[in-house]
XYZ file of C-alpha atoms in Angstrom:
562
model
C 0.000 0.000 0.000
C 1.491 3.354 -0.813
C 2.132 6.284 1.407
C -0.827 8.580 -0.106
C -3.252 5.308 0.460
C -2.183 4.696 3.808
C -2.944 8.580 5.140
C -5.846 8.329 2.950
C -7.743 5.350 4.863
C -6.468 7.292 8.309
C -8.072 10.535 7.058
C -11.257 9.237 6.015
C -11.814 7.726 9.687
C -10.809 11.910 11.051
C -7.153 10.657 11.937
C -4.033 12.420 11.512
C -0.765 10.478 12.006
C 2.130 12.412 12.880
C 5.559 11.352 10.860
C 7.133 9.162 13.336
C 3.309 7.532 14.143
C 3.285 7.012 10.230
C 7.313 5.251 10.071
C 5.754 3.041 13.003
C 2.814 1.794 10.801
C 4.417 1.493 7.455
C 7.618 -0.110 9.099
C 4.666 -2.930 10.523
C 4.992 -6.267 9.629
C 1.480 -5.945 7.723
C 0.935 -2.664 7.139
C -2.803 -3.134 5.989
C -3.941 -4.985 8.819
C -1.848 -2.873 11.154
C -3.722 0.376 10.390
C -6.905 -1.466 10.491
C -6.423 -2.425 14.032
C -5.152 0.926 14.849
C -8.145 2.886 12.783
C -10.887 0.740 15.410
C -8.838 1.449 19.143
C -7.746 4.893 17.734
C -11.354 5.376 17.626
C -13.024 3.857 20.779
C -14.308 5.533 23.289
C -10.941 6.569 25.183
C -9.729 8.919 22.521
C -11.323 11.785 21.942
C -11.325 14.286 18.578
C -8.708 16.256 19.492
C -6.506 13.125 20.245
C -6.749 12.245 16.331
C -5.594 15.667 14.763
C -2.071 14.548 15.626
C -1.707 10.829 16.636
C 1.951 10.412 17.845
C 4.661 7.725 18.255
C 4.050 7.420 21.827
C 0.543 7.093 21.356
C 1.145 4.078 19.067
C 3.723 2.892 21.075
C 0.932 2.615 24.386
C -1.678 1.159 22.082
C 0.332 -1.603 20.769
C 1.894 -2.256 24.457
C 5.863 -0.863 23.336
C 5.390 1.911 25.445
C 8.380 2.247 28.278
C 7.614 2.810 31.964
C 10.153 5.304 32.777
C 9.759 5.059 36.667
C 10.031 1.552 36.202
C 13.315 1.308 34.474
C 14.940 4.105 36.520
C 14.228 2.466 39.679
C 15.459 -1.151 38.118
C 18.890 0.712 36.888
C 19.263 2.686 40.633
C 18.884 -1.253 41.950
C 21.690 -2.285 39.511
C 24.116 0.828 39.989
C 23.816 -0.172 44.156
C 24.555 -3.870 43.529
C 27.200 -3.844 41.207
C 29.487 -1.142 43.035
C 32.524 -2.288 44.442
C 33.235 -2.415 48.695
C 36.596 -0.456 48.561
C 36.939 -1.161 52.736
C 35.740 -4.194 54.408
C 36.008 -2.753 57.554
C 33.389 0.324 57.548
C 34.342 3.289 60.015
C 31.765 4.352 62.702
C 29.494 7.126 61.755
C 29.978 10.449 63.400
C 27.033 10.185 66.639
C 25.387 12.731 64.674
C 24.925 11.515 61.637
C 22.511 8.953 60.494
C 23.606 5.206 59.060
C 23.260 5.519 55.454
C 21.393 1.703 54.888
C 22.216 0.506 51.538
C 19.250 0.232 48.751
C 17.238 -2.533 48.204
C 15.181 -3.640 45.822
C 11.210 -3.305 47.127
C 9.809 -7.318 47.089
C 7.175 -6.559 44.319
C 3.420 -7.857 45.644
C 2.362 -11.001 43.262
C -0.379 -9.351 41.228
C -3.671 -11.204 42.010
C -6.308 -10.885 39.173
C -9.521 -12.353 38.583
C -7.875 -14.762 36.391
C -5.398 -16.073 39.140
C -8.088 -16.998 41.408
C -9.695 -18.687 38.369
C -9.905 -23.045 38.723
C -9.422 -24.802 36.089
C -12.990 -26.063 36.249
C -14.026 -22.366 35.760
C -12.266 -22.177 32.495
C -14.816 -22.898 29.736
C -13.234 -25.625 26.948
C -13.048 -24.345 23.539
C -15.084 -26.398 20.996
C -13.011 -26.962 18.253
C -15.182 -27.801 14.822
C -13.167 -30.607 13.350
C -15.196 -30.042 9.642
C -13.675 -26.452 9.686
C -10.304 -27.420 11.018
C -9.599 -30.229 8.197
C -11.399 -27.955 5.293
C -9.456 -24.734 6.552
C -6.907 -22.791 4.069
C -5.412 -19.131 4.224
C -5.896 -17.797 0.968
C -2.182 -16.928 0.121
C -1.045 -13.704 -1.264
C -0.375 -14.555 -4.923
C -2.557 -11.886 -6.177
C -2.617 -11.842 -10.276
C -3.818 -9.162 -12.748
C -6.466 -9.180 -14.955
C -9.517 -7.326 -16.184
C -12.594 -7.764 -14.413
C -15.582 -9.116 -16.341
C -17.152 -6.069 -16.740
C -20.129 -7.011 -18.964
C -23.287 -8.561 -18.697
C -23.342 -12.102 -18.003
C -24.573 -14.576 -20.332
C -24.282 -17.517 -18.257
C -27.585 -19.277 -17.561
C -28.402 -19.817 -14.326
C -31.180 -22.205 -12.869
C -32.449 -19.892 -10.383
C -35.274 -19.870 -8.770
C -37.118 -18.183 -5.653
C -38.957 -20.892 -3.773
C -40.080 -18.836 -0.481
C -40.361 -14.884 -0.537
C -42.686 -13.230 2.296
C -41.766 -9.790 0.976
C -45.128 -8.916 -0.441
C -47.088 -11.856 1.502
C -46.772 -10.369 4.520
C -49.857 -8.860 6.355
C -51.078 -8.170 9.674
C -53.140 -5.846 11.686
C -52.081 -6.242 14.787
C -55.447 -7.185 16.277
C -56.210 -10.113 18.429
C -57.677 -12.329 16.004
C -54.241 -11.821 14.155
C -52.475 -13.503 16.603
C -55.157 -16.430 16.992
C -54.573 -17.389 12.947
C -50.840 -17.062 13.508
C -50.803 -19.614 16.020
C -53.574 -21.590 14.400
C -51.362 -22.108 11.343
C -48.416 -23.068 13.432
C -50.114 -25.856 15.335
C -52.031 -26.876 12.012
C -48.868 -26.787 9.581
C -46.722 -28.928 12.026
C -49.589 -31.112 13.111
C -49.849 -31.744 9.562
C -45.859 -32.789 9.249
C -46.342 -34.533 12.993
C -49.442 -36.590 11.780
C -47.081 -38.264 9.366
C -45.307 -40.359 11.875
C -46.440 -43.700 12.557
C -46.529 -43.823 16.177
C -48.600 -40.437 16.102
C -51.378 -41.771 13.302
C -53.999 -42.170 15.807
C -53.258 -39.138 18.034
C -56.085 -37.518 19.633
C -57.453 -34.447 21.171
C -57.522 -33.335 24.690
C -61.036 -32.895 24.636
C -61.264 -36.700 23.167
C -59.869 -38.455 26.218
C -62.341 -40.823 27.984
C -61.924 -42.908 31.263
C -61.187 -45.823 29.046
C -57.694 -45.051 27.969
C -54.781 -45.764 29.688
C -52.106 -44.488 27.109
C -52.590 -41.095 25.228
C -51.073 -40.118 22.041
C -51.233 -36.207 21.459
C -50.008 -33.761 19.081
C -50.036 -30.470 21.316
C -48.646 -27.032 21.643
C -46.269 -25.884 24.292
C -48.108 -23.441 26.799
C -45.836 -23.070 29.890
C -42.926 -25.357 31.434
C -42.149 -25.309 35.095
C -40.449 -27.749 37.413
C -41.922 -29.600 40.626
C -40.449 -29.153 44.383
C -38.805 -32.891 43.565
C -36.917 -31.732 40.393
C -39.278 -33.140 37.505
C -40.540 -31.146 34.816
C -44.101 -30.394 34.095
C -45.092 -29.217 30.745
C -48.452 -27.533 30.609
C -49.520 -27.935 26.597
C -52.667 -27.436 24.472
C -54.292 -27.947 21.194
C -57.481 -26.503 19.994
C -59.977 -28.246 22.276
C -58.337 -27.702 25.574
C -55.409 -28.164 28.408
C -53.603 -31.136 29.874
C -50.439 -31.269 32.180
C -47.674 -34.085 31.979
C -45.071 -34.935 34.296
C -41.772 -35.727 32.938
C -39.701 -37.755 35.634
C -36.082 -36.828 36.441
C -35.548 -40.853 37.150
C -36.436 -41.493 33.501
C -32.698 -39.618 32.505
C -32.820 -39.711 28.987
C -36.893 -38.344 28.449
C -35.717 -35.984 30.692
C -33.128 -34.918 28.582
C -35.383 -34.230 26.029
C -38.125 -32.488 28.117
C -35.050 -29.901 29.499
C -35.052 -29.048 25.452
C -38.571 -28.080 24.958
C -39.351 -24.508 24.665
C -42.740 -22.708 24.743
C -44.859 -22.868 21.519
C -43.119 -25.583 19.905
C -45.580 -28.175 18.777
C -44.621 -32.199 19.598
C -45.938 -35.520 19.849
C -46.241 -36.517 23.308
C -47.220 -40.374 24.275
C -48.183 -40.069 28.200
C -50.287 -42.487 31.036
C -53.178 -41.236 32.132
C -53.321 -40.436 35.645
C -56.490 -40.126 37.717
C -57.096 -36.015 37.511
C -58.373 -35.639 34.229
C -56.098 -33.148 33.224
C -52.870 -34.747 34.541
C -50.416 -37.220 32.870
C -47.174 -38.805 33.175
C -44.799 -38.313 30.250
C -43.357 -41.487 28.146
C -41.873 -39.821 24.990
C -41.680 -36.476 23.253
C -41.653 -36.820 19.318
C -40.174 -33.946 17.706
C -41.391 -33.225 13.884
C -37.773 -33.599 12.960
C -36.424 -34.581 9.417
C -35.681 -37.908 7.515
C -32.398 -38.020 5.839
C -32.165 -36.215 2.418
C -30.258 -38.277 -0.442
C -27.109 -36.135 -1.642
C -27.562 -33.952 -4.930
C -24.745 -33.634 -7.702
C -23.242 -30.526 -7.878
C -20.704 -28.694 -10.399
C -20.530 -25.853 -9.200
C -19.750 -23.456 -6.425
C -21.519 -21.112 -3.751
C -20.007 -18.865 -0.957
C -21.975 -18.207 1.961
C -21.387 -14.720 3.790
C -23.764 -12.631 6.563
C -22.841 -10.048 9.272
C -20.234 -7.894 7.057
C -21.340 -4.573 8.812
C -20.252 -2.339 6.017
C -20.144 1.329 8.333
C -18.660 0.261 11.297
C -15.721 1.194 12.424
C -14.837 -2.882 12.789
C -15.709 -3.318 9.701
C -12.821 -5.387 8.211
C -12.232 -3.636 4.745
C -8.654 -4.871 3.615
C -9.926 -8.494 4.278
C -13.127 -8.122 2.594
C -11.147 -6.546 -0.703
C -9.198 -9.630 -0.488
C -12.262 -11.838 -0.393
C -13.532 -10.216 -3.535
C -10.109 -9.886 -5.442
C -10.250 -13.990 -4.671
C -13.866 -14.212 -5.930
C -12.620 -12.466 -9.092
C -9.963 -15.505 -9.658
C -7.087 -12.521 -8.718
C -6.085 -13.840 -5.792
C -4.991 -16.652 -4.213
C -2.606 -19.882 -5.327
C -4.012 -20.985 -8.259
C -5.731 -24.220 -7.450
C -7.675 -21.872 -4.582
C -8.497 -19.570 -8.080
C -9.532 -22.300 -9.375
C -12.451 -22.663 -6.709
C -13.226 -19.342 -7.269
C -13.525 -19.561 -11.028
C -16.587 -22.298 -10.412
C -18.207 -20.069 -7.840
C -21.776 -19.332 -9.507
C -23.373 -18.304 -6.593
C -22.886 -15.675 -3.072
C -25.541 -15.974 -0.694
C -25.380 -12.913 1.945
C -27.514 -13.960 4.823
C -28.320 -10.469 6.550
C -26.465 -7.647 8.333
C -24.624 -6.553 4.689
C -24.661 -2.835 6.636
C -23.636 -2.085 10.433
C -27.310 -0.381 10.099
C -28.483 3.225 11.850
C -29.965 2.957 15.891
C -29.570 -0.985 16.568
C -28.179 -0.136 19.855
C -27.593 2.282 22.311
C -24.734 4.558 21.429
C -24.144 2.915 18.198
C -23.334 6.082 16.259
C -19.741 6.331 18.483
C -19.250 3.026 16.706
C -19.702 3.846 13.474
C -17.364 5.025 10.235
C -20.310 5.766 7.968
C -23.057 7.192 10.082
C -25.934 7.505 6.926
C -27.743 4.161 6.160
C -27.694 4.958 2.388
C -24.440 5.917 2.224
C -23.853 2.841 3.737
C -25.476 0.703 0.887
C -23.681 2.973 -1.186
C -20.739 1.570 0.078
C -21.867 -2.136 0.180
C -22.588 -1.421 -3.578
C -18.993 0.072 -4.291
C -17.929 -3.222 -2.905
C -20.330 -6.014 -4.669
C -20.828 -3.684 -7.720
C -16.703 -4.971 -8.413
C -17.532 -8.642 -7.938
C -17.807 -10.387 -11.468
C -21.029 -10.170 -13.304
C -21.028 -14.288 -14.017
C -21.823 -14.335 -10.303
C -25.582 -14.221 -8.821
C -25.362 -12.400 -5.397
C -28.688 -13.544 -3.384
C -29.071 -10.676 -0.420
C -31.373 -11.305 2.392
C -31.727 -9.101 5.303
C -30.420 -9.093 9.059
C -31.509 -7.313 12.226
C -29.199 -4.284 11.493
C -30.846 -3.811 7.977
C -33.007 -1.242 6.734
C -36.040 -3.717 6.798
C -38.883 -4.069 9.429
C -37.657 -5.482 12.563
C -40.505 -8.132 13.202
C -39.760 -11.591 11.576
C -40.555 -12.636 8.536
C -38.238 -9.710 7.708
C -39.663 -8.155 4.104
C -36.345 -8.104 1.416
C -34.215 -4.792 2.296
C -36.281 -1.565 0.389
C -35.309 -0.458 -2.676
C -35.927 3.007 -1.118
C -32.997 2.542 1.122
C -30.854 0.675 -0.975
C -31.181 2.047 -4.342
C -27.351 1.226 -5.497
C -27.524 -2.639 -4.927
C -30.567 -2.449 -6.897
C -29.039 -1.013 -9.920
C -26.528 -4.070 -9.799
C -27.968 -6.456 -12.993
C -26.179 -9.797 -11.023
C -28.632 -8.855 -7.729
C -31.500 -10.859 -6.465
C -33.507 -9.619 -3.119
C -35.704 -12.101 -0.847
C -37.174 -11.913 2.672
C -35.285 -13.508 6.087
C -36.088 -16.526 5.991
C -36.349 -17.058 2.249
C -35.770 -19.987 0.068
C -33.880 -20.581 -3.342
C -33.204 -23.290 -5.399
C -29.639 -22.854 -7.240
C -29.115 -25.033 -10.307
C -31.538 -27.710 -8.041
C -29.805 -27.056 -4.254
C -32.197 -25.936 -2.468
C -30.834 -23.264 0.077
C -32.814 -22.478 3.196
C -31.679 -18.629 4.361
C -32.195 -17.457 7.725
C -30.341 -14.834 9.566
C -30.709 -16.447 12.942
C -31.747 -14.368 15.437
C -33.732 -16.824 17.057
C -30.561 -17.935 18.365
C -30.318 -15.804 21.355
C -33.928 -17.366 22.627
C -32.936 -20.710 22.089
C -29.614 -19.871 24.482
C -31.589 -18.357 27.319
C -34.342 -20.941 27.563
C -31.806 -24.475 27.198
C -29.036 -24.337 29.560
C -26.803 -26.699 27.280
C -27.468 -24.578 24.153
C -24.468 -21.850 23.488
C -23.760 -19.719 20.864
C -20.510 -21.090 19.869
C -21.914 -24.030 19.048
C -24.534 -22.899 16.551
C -24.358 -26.103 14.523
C -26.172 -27.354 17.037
C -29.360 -24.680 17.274
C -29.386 -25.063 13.405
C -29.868 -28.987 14.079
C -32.707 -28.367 16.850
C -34.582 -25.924 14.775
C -34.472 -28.732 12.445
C -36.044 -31.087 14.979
C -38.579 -28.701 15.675
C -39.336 -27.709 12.171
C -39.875 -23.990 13.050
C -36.914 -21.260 13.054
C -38.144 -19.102 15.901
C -39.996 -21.359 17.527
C -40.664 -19.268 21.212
C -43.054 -16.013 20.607
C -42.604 -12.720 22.508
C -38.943 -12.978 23.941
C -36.246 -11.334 22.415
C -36.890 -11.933 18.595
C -39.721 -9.818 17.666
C -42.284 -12.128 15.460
C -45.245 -10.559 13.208
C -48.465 -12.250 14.233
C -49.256 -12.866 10.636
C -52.301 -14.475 9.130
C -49.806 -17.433 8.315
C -46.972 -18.544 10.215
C -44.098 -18.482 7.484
C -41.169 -19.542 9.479
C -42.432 -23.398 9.770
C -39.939 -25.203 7.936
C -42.407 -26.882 5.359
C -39.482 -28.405 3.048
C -36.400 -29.560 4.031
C -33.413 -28.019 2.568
C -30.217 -29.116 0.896
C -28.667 -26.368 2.640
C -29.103 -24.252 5.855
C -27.236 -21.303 5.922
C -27.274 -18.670 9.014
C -25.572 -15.884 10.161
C -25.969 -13.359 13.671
C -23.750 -14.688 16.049
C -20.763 -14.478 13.795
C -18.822 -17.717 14.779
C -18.206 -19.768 11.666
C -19.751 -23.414 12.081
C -20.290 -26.594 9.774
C -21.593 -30.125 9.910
C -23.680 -32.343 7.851
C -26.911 -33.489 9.459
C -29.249 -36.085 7.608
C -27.211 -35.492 4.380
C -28.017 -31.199 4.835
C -25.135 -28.904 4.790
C -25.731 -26.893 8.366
C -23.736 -23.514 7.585
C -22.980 -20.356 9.467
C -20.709 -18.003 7.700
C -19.242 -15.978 10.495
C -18.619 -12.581 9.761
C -16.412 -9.474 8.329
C -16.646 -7.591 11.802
C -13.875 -7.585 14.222
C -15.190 -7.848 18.397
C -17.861 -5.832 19.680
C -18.357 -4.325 22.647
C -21.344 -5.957 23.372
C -19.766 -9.448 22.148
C -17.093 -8.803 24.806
C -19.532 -8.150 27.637
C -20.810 -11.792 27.043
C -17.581 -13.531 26.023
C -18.858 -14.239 22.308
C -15.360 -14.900 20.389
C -15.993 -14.025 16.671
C -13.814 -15.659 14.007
C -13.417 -12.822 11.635
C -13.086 -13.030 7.441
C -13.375 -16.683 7.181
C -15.603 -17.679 4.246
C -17.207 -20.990 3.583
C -18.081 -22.476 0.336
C -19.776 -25.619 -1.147
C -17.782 -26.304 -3.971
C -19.015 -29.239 -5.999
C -20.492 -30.392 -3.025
C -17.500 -30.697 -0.754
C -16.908 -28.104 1.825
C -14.770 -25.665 1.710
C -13.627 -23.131 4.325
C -11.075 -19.958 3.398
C -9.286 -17.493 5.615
C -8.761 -13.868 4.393
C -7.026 -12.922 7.659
């Protein structure tokens, strides 16, 4: 990078570097990535405006930890001076009466600095889950950048593309009670219709069907409250459409319990119980989730990259990666079987959060590089307007996007995103949404639901996200729990059933890159372009930054643009 691009990408963030500050940058063993870092903690919260119009050595020095404790170092070289000075008499001469023994200097015993992490056991220290998929498909795409001209025209390649679920202009409701009552009415109906299927659930009843002469039930019912008994077991209060009926799940019985501790409100499950003698009472003997058969595998020869959560506008925002992600992309970067990859890519999904987004969160603005949420599709279009036209790009929209907040999220507004629309290689679709690419069927959802599902399971954690995708799976519904902290549209129809299962699942929102097949599907989660976050810090969510998965001919592929 030259010097007039390196002040450049400092002055558009408001930072001036003074001349030794700029030696200490481009003297950096990555100069790029260097200023990147420097560009986010130059501007957090503990430097103010004035602190940019000049940024010094020193300054650099104390961010990057090379600064030099002067008191330190004098008092360390005083120490030595003492020590290494020779006795010229052993026999010392008694001190005048009124004069004072001069004792010789020592060094001060330095305290043994005790810090939350010293008084730490080892049992406190939460074990890293290492995704052995991503580990053995894992390469850094090198530096062997090459040169040539962009396809700049219009594609002629033919795609087999087609939009299988799009709530963008199905959406509707009013907001009024009865709203809600068809919402939840075409929950319970769509997955009793999937649940019915099952052969040990064929002759399920109703609540209001049970008679004194049964001993076993067989239900398909709704969630309505969980709760556990003074003894430890769980009871699970559900309902269907005719009425109410408790059932105990024992904590003896280890393994039901296990899957009673997963149920969440307003999931819908088969449940066989034994009648007890209250009417309304049962003991559990099985929960059967919806869940999905296995799915045979589908050729494929071709390739698609997954990507969500790039955040263009914040000031983490990881720009010099993401140029190298599309410089790869455009088969310019890279070794060249790793081009070669990219030259079969006929496909980029983006699976929400494309823009850091205006008022998310408290205080966001201080956290922000482009503070304008057109300008900040502007920008997202600067970048995907130079990907190759042979390439579809599929956008669907996040929680930080310019789209209603409620889920099913409506495709991101033309009116707000003008410039992405005036890209000819751009398709639009709601969160969730559903495409089918040359016959893959990709299931899109951002993944909000996420959060819920890690409040209300104690085993369930974000890090392993692989494993909500599975469970929403199970459950056939992608935000399965209503009124917590992903906001849901009572609509007349409850679109976020999954009807169809997928080929793919791709999700995004918690930005930790995960992948595993489950029943032949390709569970995905493409991480993100955005370094830490404050709030990610606060709970101890480690991103893994600018790592990009791809399904290339079918195998899985995972690339590094760190």
């Amino acid at each position: 990078m030259s010097t007039n691009k390196i002040l450049l990408k400092f002055a558009k963030k408001g930072i001036n570097l003074s001349p030794e500050a700029y030696n200490k940058v481009i003297n950096a063993e990555n100069p790029i990535d260097f200023a990147s870092s420097l560009i986010v903690k130059l501007k957090g919260d503990k430097f103010s405006s004035k602190d940019l119009v000049s940024v010094s050595g020193q300054t650099i020095d104390e961010i990057t930890g090379n600064a030099v404790k002067t008191e330190n170092n004098d008092q360390k070289t005083l120490t030595k001076v003492v020590e290494e000075t020779p006795i010229v008499n052993e026999t010392k001469p008694e001190p005048p009466k009124e004069e004072k023994k001069v004792e010789k200097p020592t060094k001060t015993p330095q305290k043994e600095t005790v810090s939350i992490e010293n008084l730490k056991k080892d049992s406190d220290v939460k074990e890293k889950h290492i995704n052995e998929a991503i580990v053995e498909a894992t390469e850094t795409v090198k530096d062997e950048k090459i040169q040539f001209k962009r396809n700049l025209e219009k594609s002629n390649v033919e795609y087999d593309f087609k939009i299988i679920q799009d709530t963008s202009k199905k959406s509707y409701t009013s907001g009024e009670l009865e709203n809600l009552i068809s919402y939840f009415k075409s929950r319970y109906d769509k997955l009793h219709n999937i649940l019915s299927k099952r052969p040990d659930l064929r002759n399920a009843i109703k609540i209001a069907d049970i008679d004194d002469s049964q001993d076993s039930l067989t239900m398909i019912l709704m969630v309505k409250e969980i709760r556990s008994s003074k003894n430890g077991h769980k009871i699970v209060e559900f309902e269907d459409d005719t009425g109410n009926i408790s059932v105990l799940f024992s904590q003896n019985n280890e393994e039901l319990f296990a899957e009673a501790e997963k149920l969440v409100r307003d999931e819908v499950v088969g449940v066989i119980a034994n009648k007890s003698n209250d009417s309304g009472f049962a003991f559990g003997q099985q929960i059967i989730y919806p869940g999905v058969l296995r799915i045979p595998e589908k050729e494929m020869d071709f390739g698609i990259v997954f990507l969500s959560d790039v955040h263009i506008g914040s000031l983490t925002f990881l720009e010099d990666a993401f140029s190298r992600f599309i410089d790869w992309i455009n088969c310019e970067f890279g070794t060249e079987e790793q081009r070669r990859v990219a030259e079969d890519v006929k496909y980029l999904i983006i699976g929400g959060d494309i823009v850091d987004g205006i008022g998310v969160y408290p205080n966001q603005e201080k956290e922000l590089a482009i503070k304008d949420i057109t300008e900040q599709y502007n920008e997202a279009a600067r970048f995907l307007g130079n990907i190759r036209s042979d390439i579809k790009i599929i956008i669907a929209p996040g929680n930080h996007d310019a789209s209603r907040v409620a889920e099913p999220q409506p495709a991101v507004p033309e009116e707000y995103a003008k410039a992405l629309y005036e890209l000819d290689n751009v398709e639009f679709i709601s969160n969730p949404g559903v495409v089918s690419l040359d016959g893959i069927n990709v299931l899109i959802y951002h993944g909000r639901s996420f959060d819920d599902l890690v409040m209300a399971v104690k085993e369930f954690t974000h890090e392993r996200n692989d494993i909500l995708m599975e469970e929403l799976l199970q459950k056939r519904h992608l935000a399965p729990i209503y009124g917590e902290r992903t906001p849901l549209a009572s609509e007349l129809e409850d679109y976020l059933v999954i009807d169809e299962v997928p080929d793919v699942f791709h999700t995004g929102h918690v930005h930790i890159n995960t992948y595993r097949r489950f029943k032949g599907i390709h569970l995905i989660n493409s991480g993100t372009f955005q370094t830490q976050t404050e709030f990610q810090k606060i709970y101890n969510i480690e991103p893994t930054p600018a790592e990009v998965p791809v399904l290339h001919k079918g195998k899985y592929k995972h690339f590094k643009f760190l």
